[in-house]
Every structure is written in structure tokens, then in C-alpha cells.
Amino acid sequence: MSLSNILDNLSRFRQDAESERYGHHDYEHRFGMAIDLDICIGCNACSTACYAENNLPVVGKDYFEQGQAMHWMRIERYWDDEELEHPERGASFIPMMCQQCGAATCEPVCPVAATYHTPDGLNAQVYNRCIGSRYCSNNCPFRVRYFNFWSFYESSWPEPLNQQLNPDLSVRDKGVMEKCTFCIQRIRVAKDSAAREERNMIDGDVITACAQACPTNAIVFGDTMDPTSQVSLAWKKHEVKRGPYTHKEAKSDEEIRGYRVFDELNVDPSVMYLERVRDSEV
Amino acid sequence: MTATKKMKFMVSVFAFAVFAFVLPATSLADLPVPAHIIPPVGEHSGEHVPQPIDFPHDRHVNDMKINCMYCHTYARRSAVAGIPPTSKCMGCHKMIATDKPRIQKLTEYWEKGESPKWKKVHDVPDYVHFSHEKHIRKFVDKADFPVEDVQQVCGLCHGEVKAMTVAEKVKPLNMGFCVRCHEANDGPGDCWKCHK
């Protein structure tokens, strides 16, 4: 089904841009995030929570230095003053995970359709179908896809640590690509319980591991198609819209800080960031 | 024809007769398929899984007319159907059939405070999310299908358990089996609905 979806719809992948149906899906949900970089303290709690929730292997220092770390959620650091090792104003942090792009560059390049767009607006990765060509990773502007170059099961979870693995998702083995799923296992549970109670999903039913762990509540997660959800309100307040990028739109107010990373690449990311406010600028 | 050859021939004729006539006759006694379901297609001859006690499904289902969900009670409200706790067995078997060797073995477990180590027969791989609850809701609750006949729905994937002693895997439960049924019965076709 997903293969036919890609084959049938690839030609209008970026067409139909002005309409509601930008992209190629009849969406049921479009999960998204709003991350306030002014509140983010760079504590890495989100990353740690992600490791625990999503069965991410700890690869060790050597592999990490080779760029083979498997952190679906990582904190990137940026220095204002590059010459100083510890500048006065400190670093800026940006939590970077898969942006679940509406027009994702990773999807059309997969030779076996192992990555595709779900009706939830997520970029899914089907591990069983993945053949490890790594084309998607090379095509991702955010560099948030991680390839299992090795099998980490033995080294990362020696007995009895394997008891801590989350049974709601598989442990990936050597040779497959993996990436942030916006905690699909939690979304699945929330959908199941909503169906059991015969209601629609409401805001707050799902919270991702990173958003849950964030000590300053910098991460807000929700359905951007639900106009009353917190994340929708944040997007609206900070004047960030879904859809294609045409030009940099001026904000109505200088204090409005919302932006999407690499918006100009026209990939329609689902994560909105709020710029950090510097003391000197206030 | 030497004697041994004759013997071999006789054996093969007998075996042929068994496979050609006797076995199909037993599988003809299949469960009726509920009218609102297009059944999944596929057969499988599962290996016999030895259990600590040879639990006779046939006695409980045929003779005692016990509903599947009396013992597998979690089927209607969670992903797994569950194996009943020993206390549930003992609820009846404190009084019933206490002279039978299998029940005496069960009582031994009960008195030691242990559970028999039941082995899983129907197992899907770890990368598959299967929810009993959703299937029961669709095919029984929502379809107004009588709960008394729920074994017809269960039987689509578990076979005719009422004809088995220890449960055996008689359906392939592979992806083709699932997907054909999902397509026929308008189930979800999204990869991430089942794969995790």
C-alpha cells in the first residue's frame, strides 16, 4: 500500500501547494512540536529519556567519535563567539530530532519504500523492509537518521540490562536505518484507549518521552490539525504555518520568535522552534 | 516382490489412505465462519508444543461449553489474550474431577504456590503489534455478533481449538495471512499500524 502510495503520488508530491492537502496524504492527524529555545537549558534530559524509551544503544566513545552514535534526539550546541572556549554568554542549544517533514526528502529516495508517510503525518521507517542503502540518511538535511553499522544488542544491554528494553518497539539490528518516531508506541496506546472509550483523541493524550522528561517544559507536543491543541496555539501565536516556503515572511511583531529549521529547503518540517532571546538584546 | 517391498507398499497405501480420506474428513468439521467476516486464508501444520499439563481444550469447549473468554479473559480488553492464573483453574477444580492425574498435577502446582510454565503456541514476532482487543471489538462488539459464539471469530486465526487437546498452531499467522484478511475486511493498511 505504501509503495503504491509513493508511486501514484510522487508526481504531485510538492504540487497542490496552496491547498490544505499539501503533500500527498489525507491526514488523520499531523503531529508536531513547538520547542522554545529560550527555555531550553541544554540539560540532555530529553535525549536520555529517548534512549530509555526507544531502546537506543549506547555505542561507546570510539563509535561516537566516528559519528556512529544512535541518538535520535540530540542537543546541538552553538557558540556565539567561536574564538572563546567558554564565552561569556554561554552556548545556545537546539534539540534536534527528526522533523517529520511534510514533504520529506528521505522518502522518495528509498529504493524499497521502507520509509513512507503515515496518515499521522509522520515519516515512518519500517525496519523489516529496510535494506540499508543509507540513501535516506544522505538525503536528510537535518542529519537525523541513524544507521546501525553494528549490532549493539550484546554490548549495550548485557544481562540483566536487557530487561529494561521497551517491549513496545523492536530492538534494531545491524544493517537498518532508524530515526525518531515521535514515540509511535505511545501514539498507538493513546489511539487504542481513545477507541476503547469511543472518542476522538484529545490534546494531552500523547506526550513523547522527550517532552515528558523536559524539566522546563520547553517541548510541546500535539496534533497540529487540532486547532485547540497547545501546539497549534503556539504555532498560530508565533505565526508559523504549515506548507511550502515561498519567501521569508515578516512577523507582525518583533517579539514573535517562531521559525522552522531549513524552512527554505521547502521540506515542511513539523517542528517549530522559538528563537532564543539574548539578555543584551532585551 | 519381496516381503519387505510388499510391506513398504502396504504401508504407503495405508498412509495414502489416511492422508487422502481420513484427515480431510476431520478438517471438514471446521467451524462455521461468521457471515460478516471474509476469513483469512492459509493453513499451517504447527509443531506440537509440549505443555507442563496436557490441557484438554476439547473437554472444556465441547463438553462443558465454556466460552474462550472465560479463561482468556484479557482478549477483549488488551493486546494479549492471556493465560488464566492457576487460581482460575482451581476455582472449578478444587471440587471437579479431583481424582484425575492431570488435575492432581495442577493441584500440586497450586499447593506449592507455583504456576505451570505454559508455553506459547501462537506467537507473532517481536516487531509485530497485534491487539486482540481491537479485533474482538470490530468483529464481535461492533458487529453485534453473539459473544456465546466468539469461538468462531477466535477460530479464524486459532483454528478449531475445540477439536484439540493442547492448542496447536494451524494457521500461518504470517504477514500475507494478516494482510489478505485486512484487505478483505477493510482493516488498516498502514505499515506502522502493525509493525513497530
CSV table of C-alpha atoms in Angstrom, one decimal:
chain,number,residue,atom,x,y,z
A,1,MET,CA,0.0,0.0,0.0
A,2,SER,CA,2.7,2.4,0.9
A,3,LEU,CA,4.6,1.6,-2.2
A,4,SER,CA,1.6,2.2,-4.4
A,5,ASN,CA,1.0,5.4,-2.5
A,6,ILE,CA,4.5,6.6,-3.3
A,7,LEU,CA,4.4,5.5,-6.9
A,8,ASP,CA,0.9,7.0,-7.5
A,9,ASN,CA,1.5,10.2,-5.7
A,10,LEU,CA,5.2,11.1,-6.3
A,11,SER,CA,4.3,13.3,-9.2
A,12,ARG,CA,2.2,15.5,-7.1
A,13,PHE,CA,4.5,15.3,-4.1
A,14,ARG,CA,5.0,19.0,-4.0
A,15,GLN,CA,2.1,20.1,-6.1
A,16,ASP,CA,-1.2,21.3,-4.7
A,17,ALA,CA,0.8,23.5,-2.6
A,18,GLU,CA,-1.7,26.2,-1.8
A,19,SER,CA,-4.4,23.9,-0.7
A,20,GLU,CA,-4.9,22.3,2.6
A,21,ARG,CA,-3.8,19.0,1.2
A,22,TYR,CA,-0.2,20.0,0.8
A,23,GLY,CA,1.8,16.8,0.4
A,24,HIS,CA,0.3,13.6,-0.6
A,25,HIS,CA,-2.0,12.3,2.1
A,26,ASP,CA,-5.4,12.5,3.6
A,27,TYR,CA,-4.2,13.2,7.1
A,28,GLU,CA,-5.9,11.9,10.2
A,29,HIS,CA,-3.5,13.7,12.4
A,30,ARG,CA,-0.4,15.8,11.9
A,31,PHE,CA,1.7,15.5,14.9
A,32,GLY,CA,4.1,18.4,15.5
A,33,MET,CA,6.1,20.1,18.1
A,34,ALA,CA,6.9,23.5,19.4
A,35,ILE,CA,10.3,23.9,21.1
A,36,ASP,CA,11.2,27.0,23.0
A,37,LEU,CA,14.9,27.5,22.8
A,38,ASP,CA,14.7,30.4,25.3
A,39,ILE,CA,13.6,27.9,28.0
A,40,CYS,CA,15.8,25.1,26.9
A,41,ILE,CA,18.8,24.7,29.3
A,42,GLY,CA,20.6,22.1,27.3
A,43,CYS,CA,20.4,19.5,30.1
A,44,ASN,CA,20.1,16.5,27.8
A,45,ALA,CA,17.1,15.0,29.8
A,46,CYS,CA,15.2,14.7,26.5
A,47,SER,CA,18.0,12.8,24.9
A,48,THR,CA,18.3,10.5,27.9
A,49,ALA,CA,14.6,9.8,28.0
A,50,CYS,CA,14.7,9.0,24.3
A,51,TYR,CA,17.4,6.5,24.9
A,52,ALA,CA,15.4,4.8,27.6
A,53,GLU,CA,12.1,4.9,25.7
A,54,ASN,CA,13.2,3.9,22.3
A,55,ASN,CA,15.7,1.1,23.0
A,56,LEU,CA,18.7,3.2,21.7
A,57,PRO,CA,22.0,1.5,22.1
A,58,VAL,CA,24.9,3.3,23.9
A,59,VAL,CA,27.6,2.9,21.4
A,60,GLY,CA,30.7,4.0,23.4
A,61,LYS,CA,33.2,6.7,22.9
A,62,ASP,CA,35.0,5.2,19.9
A,63,TYR,CA,31.9,4.7,17.7
A,64,PHE,CA,30.6,8.1,18.9
A,65,GLU,CA,33.7,9.8,17.6
A,66,GLN,CA,33.3,8.0,14.3
A,67,GLY,CA,29.9,9.6,14.1
A,68,GLN,CA,28.0,6.4,14.6
A,69,ALA,CA,26.1,7.4,17.7
A,70,MET,CA,22.4,6.4,17.7
A,71,HIS,CA,20.9,9.4,19.5
A,72,TRP,CA,17.5,10.0,17.9
A,73,MET,CA,17.3,13.2,20.0
A,74,ARG,CA,20.5,15.2,20.3
A,75,ILE,CA,21.3,18.6,21.7
A,76,GLU,CA,23.3,20.7,19.3
A,77,ARG,CA,25.5,23.4,20.8
A,78,TYR,CA,26.2,26.7,19.1
A,79,TRP,CA,28.7,29.3,20.3
A,80,ASP,CA,28.2,33.0,19.5
A,81,ASP,CA,31.8,33.7,19.9
A,82,GLU,CA,33.8,31.0,18.2
A,83,GLU,CA,37.2,32.0,19.5
A,84,LEU,CA,36.4,31.6,23.1
A,85,GLU,CA,36.1,28.1,24.5
A,86,HIS,CA,33.7,29.3,27.3
A,87,PRO,CA,32.2,32.6,26.0
A,88,GLU,CA,30.6,34.9,28.5
A,89,ARG,CA,27.1,34.3,27.1
A,90,GLY,CA,27.5,30.6,27.0
A,91,ALA,CA,26.2,28.3,24.3
A,92,SER,CA,22.9,28.1,22.5
A,93,PHE,CA,21.2,24.8,22.5
A,94,ILE,CA,18.9,23.3,19.9
A,95,PRO,CA,17.4,19.9,20.5
A,96,MET,CA,17.4,18.2,17.1
A,97,MET,CA,15.3,15.2,16.2
A,98,CYS,CA,13.5,14.1,13.1
A,99,GLN,CA,11.4,17.0,11.9
A,100,GLN,CA,8.8,14.7,10.4
A,101,CYS,CA,8.7,16.8,7.3
A,102,GLY,CA,5.5,17.0,5.3
A,103,ALA,CA,7.5,16.8,2.0
A,104,ALA,CA,10.3,14.7,3.3
A,105,THR,CA,13.4,14.4,1.2
A,106,CYS,CA,14.2,11.0,2.7
A,107,GLU,CA,11.0,9.3,1.5
A,108,PRO,CA,11.1,9.4,-2.3
A,109,VAL,CA,14.7,8.2,-2.5
A,110,CYS,CA,14.3,4.9,-0.6
A,111,PRO,CA,14.7,2.1,-3.2
A,112,VAL,CA,12.4,-0.3,-1.3
A,113,ALA,CA,9.8,2.1,0.2
A,114,ALA,CA,10.9,1.3,3.7
A,115,THR,CA,10.3,4.9,4.7
A,116,TYR,CA,7.0,6.4,3.9
A,117,HIS,CA,4.5,9.0,5.2
A,118,THR,CA,1.8,7.8,7.6
A,119,PRO,CA,-1.7,9.3,7.8
A,120,ASP,CA,-0.5,10.7,11.1
A,121,GLY,CA,1.9,13.0,9.3
A,122,LEU,CA,4.9,11.1,10.4
A,123,ASN,CA,7.9,9.7,8.4
A,124,ALA,CA,7.7,6.1,9.2
A,125,GLN,CA,10.7,3.7,9.0
A,126,VAL,CA,9.8,0.1,8.5
A,127,TYR,CA,12.8,-1.8,9.8
A,128,ASN,CA,11.9,-5.1,8.3
A,129,ARG,CA,11.8,-3.7,4.8
A,130,CYS,CA,14.9,-1.6,5.1
A,131,ILE,CA,17.9,-2.9,3.1
A,132,GLY,CA,20.4,-0.4,4.5
A,133,SER,CA,21.2,1.6,1.4
A,134,ARG,CA,21.5,4.7,3.6
A,135,TYR,CA,20.3,6.9,0.8
A,136,CYS,CA,17.6,8.4,3.1
A,137,SER,CA,20.2,9.4,5.6
A,138,ASN,CA,22.4,11.1,3.0
A,139,ASN,CA,19.4,13.0,1.7
A,140,CYS,CA,18.2,14.3,5.0
A,141,PRO,CA,19.2,17.9,5.5
A,142,PHE,CA,18.9,17.6,9.3
A,143,ARG,CA,21.1,14.5,9.6
A,144,VAL,CA,18.7,12.8,12.0
A,145,ARG,CA,18.7,9.4,10.6
A,146,TYR,CA,21.0,6.9,12.2
A,147,PHE,CA,22.3,3.7,10.7
A,148,ASN,CA,23.1,0.6,12.6
A,149,PHE,CA,26.6,-0.1,11.5
A,150,TRP,CA,27.0,-2.7,14.2
A,151,SER,CA,24.8,-5.0,16.3
A,152,PHE,CA,24.8,-3.4,19.7
A,153,TYR,CA,22.4,-5.8,21.5
A,154,GLU,CA,25.1,-7.7,23.3
A,155,SER,CA,27.4,-4.7,24.2
A,156,SER,CA,24.7,-2.2,25.0
A,157,TRP,CA,22.4,-4.4,27.1
A,158,PRO,CA,24.4,-7.2,28.7
A,159,GLU,CA,22.3,-9.4,31.1
A,160,PRO,CA,20.3,-8.3,33.1
A,161,LEU,CA,20.1,-4.9,31.4
A,162,ASN,CA,18.1,-6.4,28.5
A,163,GLN,CA,15.2,-6.5,31.0
A,164,GLN,CA,15.0,-2.7,30.7
A,165,LEU,CA,14.2,-2.8,27.0
A,166,ASN,CA,10.9,-1.4,26.0
A,167,PRO,CA,8.7,-4.2,24.6
A,168,ASP,CA,6.5,-1.8,22.6
A,169,LEU,CA,9.1,-1.4,19.9
A,170,SER,CA,11.7,-3.7,18.4
A,171,VAL,CA,15.4,-3.7,19.0
A,172,ARG,CA,17.0,-2.8,15.7
A,173,ASP,CA,19.9,-4.9,14.5
A,174,LYS,CA,22.8,-4.4,12.2
A,175,GLY,CA,22.0,-3.0,8.8
A,176,VAL,CA,18.9,-1.0,9.2
A,177,MET,CA,18.2,2.7,9.4
A,178,GLU,CA,16.4,4.2,12.3
A,179,LYS,CA,15.1,7.5,13.4
A,180,CYS,CA,12.8,9.4,15.7
A,181,THR,CA,9.2,8.2,15.5
A,182,PHE,CA,7.6,10.8,17.7
A,183,CYS,CA,7.1,7.9,20.1
A,184,ILE,CA,4.7,6.0,17.8
A,185,GLN,CA,4.2,3.3,20.5
A,186,ARG,CA,2.8,6.0,22.8
A,187,ILE,CA,0.6,7.3,20.0
A,188,ARG,CA,-0.6,3.8,19.4
A,189,VAL,CA,-1.6,3.3,23.0
A,190,ALA,CA,-3.4,6.6,23.1
A,191,LYS,CA,-5.3,5.8,19.9
A,192,ASP,CA,-6.3,2.4,21.3
A,193,SER,CA,-7.6,3.9,24.5
A,194,ALA,CA,-9.4,6.6,22.7
A,195,ALA,CA,-11.1,4.0,20.5
A,196,ARG,CA,-11.9,1.9,23.6
A,197,GLU,CA,-13.7,4.9,25.1
A,198,GLU,CA,-15.3,5.7,21.7
A,199,ARG,CA,-14.0,9.3,21.4
A,200,ASN,CA,-11.5,11.2,19.3
A,201,MET,CA,-8.0,11.8,20.5
A,202,ILE,CA,-7.7,14.9,22.5
A,203,ASP,CA,-4.7,17.2,23.2
A,204,GLY,CA,-2.6,15.7,26.0
A,205,ASP,CA,-3.5,12.0,25.2
A,206,VAL,CA,0.0,11.6,23.9
A,207,ILE,CA,3.2,13.0,25.2
A,208,THR,CA,6.5,12.0,23.8
A,209,ALA,CA,9.3,10.8,26.1
A,210,CYS,CA,11.4,13.9,25.4
A,211,ALA,CA,8.5,16.3,26.2
A,212,GLN,CA,7.7,14.4,29.3
A,213,ALA,CA,11.2,14.5,30.6
A,214,CYS,CA,11.9,18.1,29.8
A,215,PRO,CA,12.3,19.8,33.2
A,216,THR,CA,11.5,23.3,31.9
A,217,ASN,CA,8.6,22.2,29.6
A,218,ALA,CA,10.4,23.6,26.6
A,219,ILE,CA,9.0,20.9,24.3
A,220,VAL,CA,5.3,21.0,23.5
A,221,PHE,CA,3.9,18.0,21.5
A,222,GLY,CA,0.5,17.7,19.9
A,223,ASP,CA,-1.7,17.4,16.9
A,224,THR,CA,-1.3,20.5,14.7
A,225,MET,CA,-4.6,19.6,12.9
A,226,ASP,CA,-6.5,20.1,16.1
A,227,PRO,CA,-6.9,23.9,16.3
A,228,THR,CA,-7.3,23.9,20.1
A,229,SER,CA,-4.2,21.9,20.9
A,230,GLN,CA,-1.4,23.6,22.7
A,231,VAL,CA,1.0,23.1,19.8
A,232,SER,CA,-1.5,24.6,17.3
A,233,LEU,CA,-2.0,27.6,19.5
A,234,ALA,CA,1.8,28.0,19.8
A,235,TRP,CA,2.2,27.8,16.0
A,236,LYS,CA,-0.6,30.3,15.5
A,237,LYS,CA,0.8,32.7,18.1
A,238,HIS,CA,4.2,32.6,16.6
A,239,GLU,CA,2.9,32.9,13.1
A,240,VAL,CA,4.4,29.7,11.7
A,241,LYS,CA,2.3,28.0,9.1
A,242,ARG,CA,2.3,24.5,7.5
A,243,GLY,CA,3.0,24.4,3.8
A,244,PRO,CA,5.6,25.4,1.3
A,245,TYR,CA,8.2,28.2,1.8
A,246,THR,CA,8.0,31.0,-0.7
A,247,HIS,CA,9.8,33.8,1.0
A,248,LYS,CA,10.7,34.9,4.5
A,249,GLU,CA,7.5,36.4,5.8
A,250,ALA,CA,7.8,39.4,8.1
A,251,LYS,CA,6.3,38.8,11.5
A,252,SER,CA,3.6,41.2,12.7
A,253,ASP,CA,5.6,41.8,15.9
A,254,GLU,CA,9.3,41.8,16.6
A,255,GLU,CA,8.7,39.7,19.7
A,256,ILE,CA,7.4,36.8,17.7
A,257,ARG,CA,10.1,34.2,17.6
A,258,GLY,CA,8.8,31.2,15.7
A,259,TYR,CA,10.7,29.6,12.9
A,260,ARG,CA,11.3,26.2,11.3
A,261,VAL,CA,14.8,24.9,10.7
A,262,PHE,CA,15.7,24.8,7.0
A,263,ASP,CA,12.2,26.1,6.1
A,264,GLU,CA,13.7,27.5,2.9
A,265,LEU,CA,14.5,24.0,1.7
A,266,ASN,CA,10.8,23.6,1.3
A,267,VAL,CA,10.6,20.3,3.3
A,268,ASP,CA,7.7,21.5,5.5
A,269,PRO,CA,9.1,20.4,8.9
A,270,SER,CA,6.6,19.6,11.7
A,271,VAL,CA,8.7,21.2,14.4
A,272,MET,CA,8.6,24.8,15.2
A,273,TYR,CA,11.5,26.4,17.2
A,274,LEU,CA,11.3,29.6,19.2
A,275,GLU,CA,14.4,31.7,18.9
A,276,ARG,CA,16.5,32.3,22.0
A,277,VAL,CA,16.3,35.8,23.4
A,278,ARG,CA,19.7,37.3,24.4
A,279,ASP,CA,19.9,39.5,27.5
A,280,SER,CA,21.8,42.1,25.6
A,281,GLU,CA,19.1,42.3,23.0
A,282,VAL,CA,16.3,43.0,25.6
B,1,MET,CA,8.1,-58.6,-4.9
B,2,THR,CA,10.0,-59.4,-1.8
B,3,ALA,CA,8.4,-59.5,1.6
B,4,THR,CA,9.9,-56.2,2.7
B,5,LYS,CA,9.0,-54.5,-0.5
B,6,LYS,CA,5.4,-55.7,-0.1
B,7,MET,CA,5.4,-54.4,3.4
B,8,LYS,CA,6.6,-51.0,2.3
B,9,PHE,CA,4.0,-50.9,-0.4
B,10,MET,CA,1.2,-51.8,2.0
B,11,VAL,CA,2.4,-49.1,4.4
B,12,SER,CA,2.5,-46.5,1.7
B,13,VAL,CA,-1.0,-47.5,0.6
B,14,PHE,CA,-2.3,-47.2,4.1
B,15,ALA,CA,-0.6,-43.8,4.6
B,16,PHE,CA,-2.1,-42.6,1.4
B,17,ALA,CA,-5.5,-43.7,2.5
B,18,VAL,CA,-5.0,-41.8,5.8
B,19,PHE,CA,-3.9,-38.6,4.2
B,20,ALA,CA,-6.4,-38.8,1.3
B,21,PHE,CA,-9.6,-39.7,3.2
B,22,VAL,CA,-9.3,-39.7,7.0
B,23,LEU,CA,-7.5,-36.3,7.5
B,24,PRO,CA,-9.7,-34.2,5.2
B,25,ALA,CA,-12.7,-35.7,6.9
B,26,THR,CA,-11.6,-34.4,10.2
B,27,SER,CA,-10.7,-31.0,8.8
B,28,LEU,CA,-14.2,-30.8,7.1
B,29,ALA,CA,-15.7,-30.4,10.6
B,30,ASP,CA,-14.5,-26.8,10.5
B,31,LEU,CA,-16.1,-24.1,12.5
B,32,PRO,CA,-18.8,-22.1,10.7
B,33,VAL,CA,-17.5,-18.8,9.5
B,34,PRO,CA,-19.4,-15.7,10.8
B,35,ALA,CA,-21.3,-14.1,7.9
B,36,HIS,CA,-19.8,-10.7,8.4
B,37,ILE,CA,-16.2,-11.8,8.1
B,38,ILE,CA,-14.3,-12.8,5.0
B,39,PRO,CA,-12.0,-15.3,6.6
B,40,PRO,CA,-8.2,-15.2,6.2
B,41,VAL,CA,-6.8,-17.9,4.0
B,42,GLY,CA,-3.9,-20.2,4.9
B,43,GLU,CA,-3.1,-23.5,6.6
B,44,HIS,CA,-0.1,-24.4,8.7
B,45,SER,CA,0.9,-27.5,10.4
B,46,GLY,CA,2.4,-26.4,13.6
B,47,GLU,CA,4.8,-28.4,15.7
B,48,HIS,CA,3.4,-29.9,18.8
B,49,VAL,CA,4.4,-27.7,21.8
B,50,PRO,CA,4.7,-29.8,24.9
B,51,GLN,CA,2.9,-28.2,27.9
B,52,PRO,CA,3.5,-29.0,31.6
B,53,ILE,CA,0.0,-30.3,31.7
B,54,ASP,CA,-1.9,-31.6,28.7
B,55,PHE,CA,-4.7,-29.2,29.0
B,56,PRO,CA,-7.8,-30.6,27.2
B,57,HIS,CA,-9.4,-27.7,25.3
B,58,ASP,CA,-11.8,-30.1,23.7
B,59,ARG,CA,-13.3,-31.2,27.1
B,60,HIS,CA,-13.7,-27.6,28.2
B,61,VAL,CA,-15.2,-26.3,25.0
B,62,ASN,CA,-17.2,-29.2,23.7
B,63,ASP,CA,-18.5,-30.9,26.8
B,64,MET,CA,-18.5,-28.0,29.3
B,65,LYS,CA,-19.4,-25.3,26.7
B,66,ILE,CA,-17.1,-22.8,28.4
B,67,ASN,CA,-16.5,-19.6,26.4
B,68,CYS,CA,-13.0,-18.8,25.2
B,69,MET,CA,-13.1,-15.5,27.0
B,70,TYR,CA,-14.0,-17.1,30.4
B,71,CYS,CA,-10.4,-18.2,30.7
B,72,HIS,CA,-8.6,-16.0,28.2
B,73,THR,CA,-10.3,-13.0,29.8
B,74,TYR,CA,-7.9,-10.3,28.6
B,75,ALA,CA,-8.6,-10.8,25.0
B,76,ARG,CA,-11.4,-8.3,25.0
B,77,ARG,CA,-9.6,-5.6,26.8
B,78,SER,CA,-5.9,-5.8,26.0
B,79,ALA,CA,-3.4,-6.7,23.3
B,80,VAL,CA,-2.8,-10.2,24.6
B,81,ALA,CA,-5.5,-12.8,25.3
B,82,GLY,CA,-3.6,-14.0,28.4
B,83,ILE,CA,-3.3,-17.3,30.1
B,84,PRO,CA,-5.6,-17.7,33.2
B,85,PRO,CA,-4.0,-17.7,36.6
B,86,THR,CA,-3.9,-21.0,38.4
B,87,SER,CA,-6.5,-19.7,40.8
B,88,LYS,CA,-9.0,-19.6,38.0
B,89,CYS,CA,-8.3,-23.3,37.2
B,90,MET,CA,-8.7,-24.1,40.9
B,91,GLY,CA,-11.9,-22.2,41.1
B,92,CYS,CA,-13.5,-25.2,39.5
B,93,HIS,CA,-11.0,-27.9,40.0
B,94,LYS,CA,-11.0,-27.7,43.8
B,95,MET,CA,-14.2,-29.7,43.5
B,96,ILE,CA,-14.4,-31.1,40.0
B,97,ALA,CA,-12.5,-34.1,38.7
B,98,THR,CA,-10.0,-34.1,41.6
B,99,ASP,CA,-9.3,-37.8,41.0
B,100,LYS,CA,-7.8,-37.3,37.6
B,101,PRO,CA,-4.0,-37.3,37.3
B,102,ARG,CA,-3.8,-34.0,35.4
B,103,ILE,CA,-5.9,-32.3,38.0
B,104,GLN,CA,-3.7,-33.8,40.7
B,105,LYS,CA,-0.7,-32.3,39.0
B,106,LEU,CA,-2.4,-29.0,38.8
B,107,THR,CA,-3.3,-29.2,42.5
B,108,GLU,CA,0.4,-29.9,43.2
B,109,TYR,CA,1.4,-26.7,41.5
B,110,TRP,CA,-1.4,-24.8,43.3
B,111,GLU,CA,-0.3,-26.1,46.7
B,112,LYS,CA,3.3,-25.2,46.0
B,113,GLY,CA,2.2,-21.7,45.0
B,114,GLU,CA,3.6,-22.0,41.5
B,115,SER,CA,2.2,-21.6,38.1
B,116,PRO,CA,2.6,-24.3,35.5
B,117,LYS,CA,5.1,-23.0,32.9
B,118,TRP,CA,2.7,-22.8,30.0
B,119,LYS,CA,4.5,-22.5,26.6
B,120,LYS,CA,3.3,-20.0,24.0
B,121,VAL,CA,1.8,-21.6,20.9
B,122,HIS,CA,0.6,-18.7,18.9
B,123,ASP,CA,3.5,-16.2,18.8
B,124,VAL,CA,4.0,-13.4,16.4
B,125,PRO,CA,7.5,-11.9,16.0
B,126,ASP,CA,8.6,-9.1,18.4
B,127,TYR,CA,8.3,-6.5,15.6
B,128,VAL,CA,4.6,-7.0,15.2
B,129,HIS,CA,2.0,-5.3,17.3
B,130,PHE,CA,-1.2,-7.4,17.4
B,131,SER,CA,-4.1,-6.4,19.6
B,132,HIS,CA,-6.8,-9.0,20.4
B,133,GLU,CA,-8.9,-6.2,21.8
B,134,LYS,CA,-9.2,-4.4,18.5
B,135,HIS,CA,-10.2,-7.5,16.6
B,136,ILE,CA,-12.8,-8.5,19.2
B,137,ARG,CA,-14.2,-5.0,19.1
B,138,LYS,CA,-14.5,-5.0,15.4
B,139,PHE,CA,-15.8,-8.4,14.8
B,140,VAL,CA,-17.8,-9.1,17.9
B,141,ASP,CA,-18.8,-5.9,19.8
B,142,LYS,CA,-19.3,-3.6,16.9
B,143,ALA,CA,-20.8,-6.3,14.6
B,144,ASP,CA,-23.4,-7.3,17.3
B,145,PHE,CA,-22.1,-10.8,17.0
B,146,PRO,CA,-23.3,-13.1,19.9
B,147,VAL,CA,-20.5,-13.4,22.4
B,148,GLU,CA,-21.5,-17.0,23.0
B,149,ASP,CA,-20.3,-17.9,19.5
B,150,VAL,CA,-17.0,-16.0,19.9
B,151,GLN,CA,-15.0,-19.2,19.2
B,152,GLN,CA,-16.0,-18.8,15.5
B,153,VAL,CA,-14.1,-15.4,15.5
B,154,CYS,CA,-11.2,-16.7,17.5
B,155,GLY,CA,-11.1,-19.8,15.2
B,156,LEU,CA,-10.2,-17.6,12.2
B,157,CYS,CA,-6.7,-17.4,13.5
B,158,HIS,CA,-6.5,-20.1,16.1
B,159,GLY,CA,-8.2,-22.9,14.2
B,160,GLU,CA,-10.7,-25.2,15.7
B,161,VAL,CA,-9.4,-25.3,19.2
B,162,LYS,CA,-12.4,-27.3,20.4
B,163,ALA,CA,-11.0,-30.3,18.4
B,164,MET,CA,-7.6,-30.1,20.0
B,165,THR,CA,-6.3,-31.2,23.3
B,166,VAL,CA,-3.3,-29.0,23.7
B,167,ALA,CA,-3.7,-26.0,21.4
B,168,GLU,CA,-1.7,-26.2,18.1
B,169,LYS,CA,-0.9,-23.6,15.6
B,170,VAL,CA,-2.9,-24.4,12.5
B,171,LYS,CA,-2.8,-21.0,10.8
B,172,PRO,CA,0.4,-19.5,9.4
B,173,LEU,CA,0.0,-16.1,11.2
B,174,ASN,CA,2.5,-14.6,8.8
B,175,MET,CA,2.2,-11.2,7.1
B,176,GLY,CA,0.5,-12.5,4.0
B,177,PHE,CA,-2.2,-14.2,6.1
B,178,CYS,CA,-2.8,-10.9,8.1
B,179,VAL,CA,-2.7,-8.6,5.1
B,180,ARG,CA,-5.1,-10.6,2.9
B,181,CYS,CA,-7.6,-10.5,5.8
B,182,HIS,CA,-7.0,-6.8,6.3
B,183,GLU,CA,-7.6,-6.1,2.7
B,184,ALA,CA,-10.7,-8.3,2.5
B,185,ASN,CA,-12.3,-6.9,5.7
B,186,ASP,CA,-11.2,-3.3,5.3
B,187,GLY,CA,-8.6,-3.3,8.0
B,188,PRO,CA,-5.9,-0.7,8.2
B,189,GLY,CA,-3.1,-1.0,5.6
B,190,ASP,CA,-0.6,1.4,7.1
B,191,CYS,CA,2.7,-0.3,7.9
B,192,TRP,CA,3.0,1.3,11.3
B,193,LYS,CA,-0.4,0.0,12.5
B,194,CYS,CA,1.2,-3.4,13.0
B,195,HIS,CA,4.9,-3.0,12.7
B,196,LYS,CA,6.8,-1.5,15.5
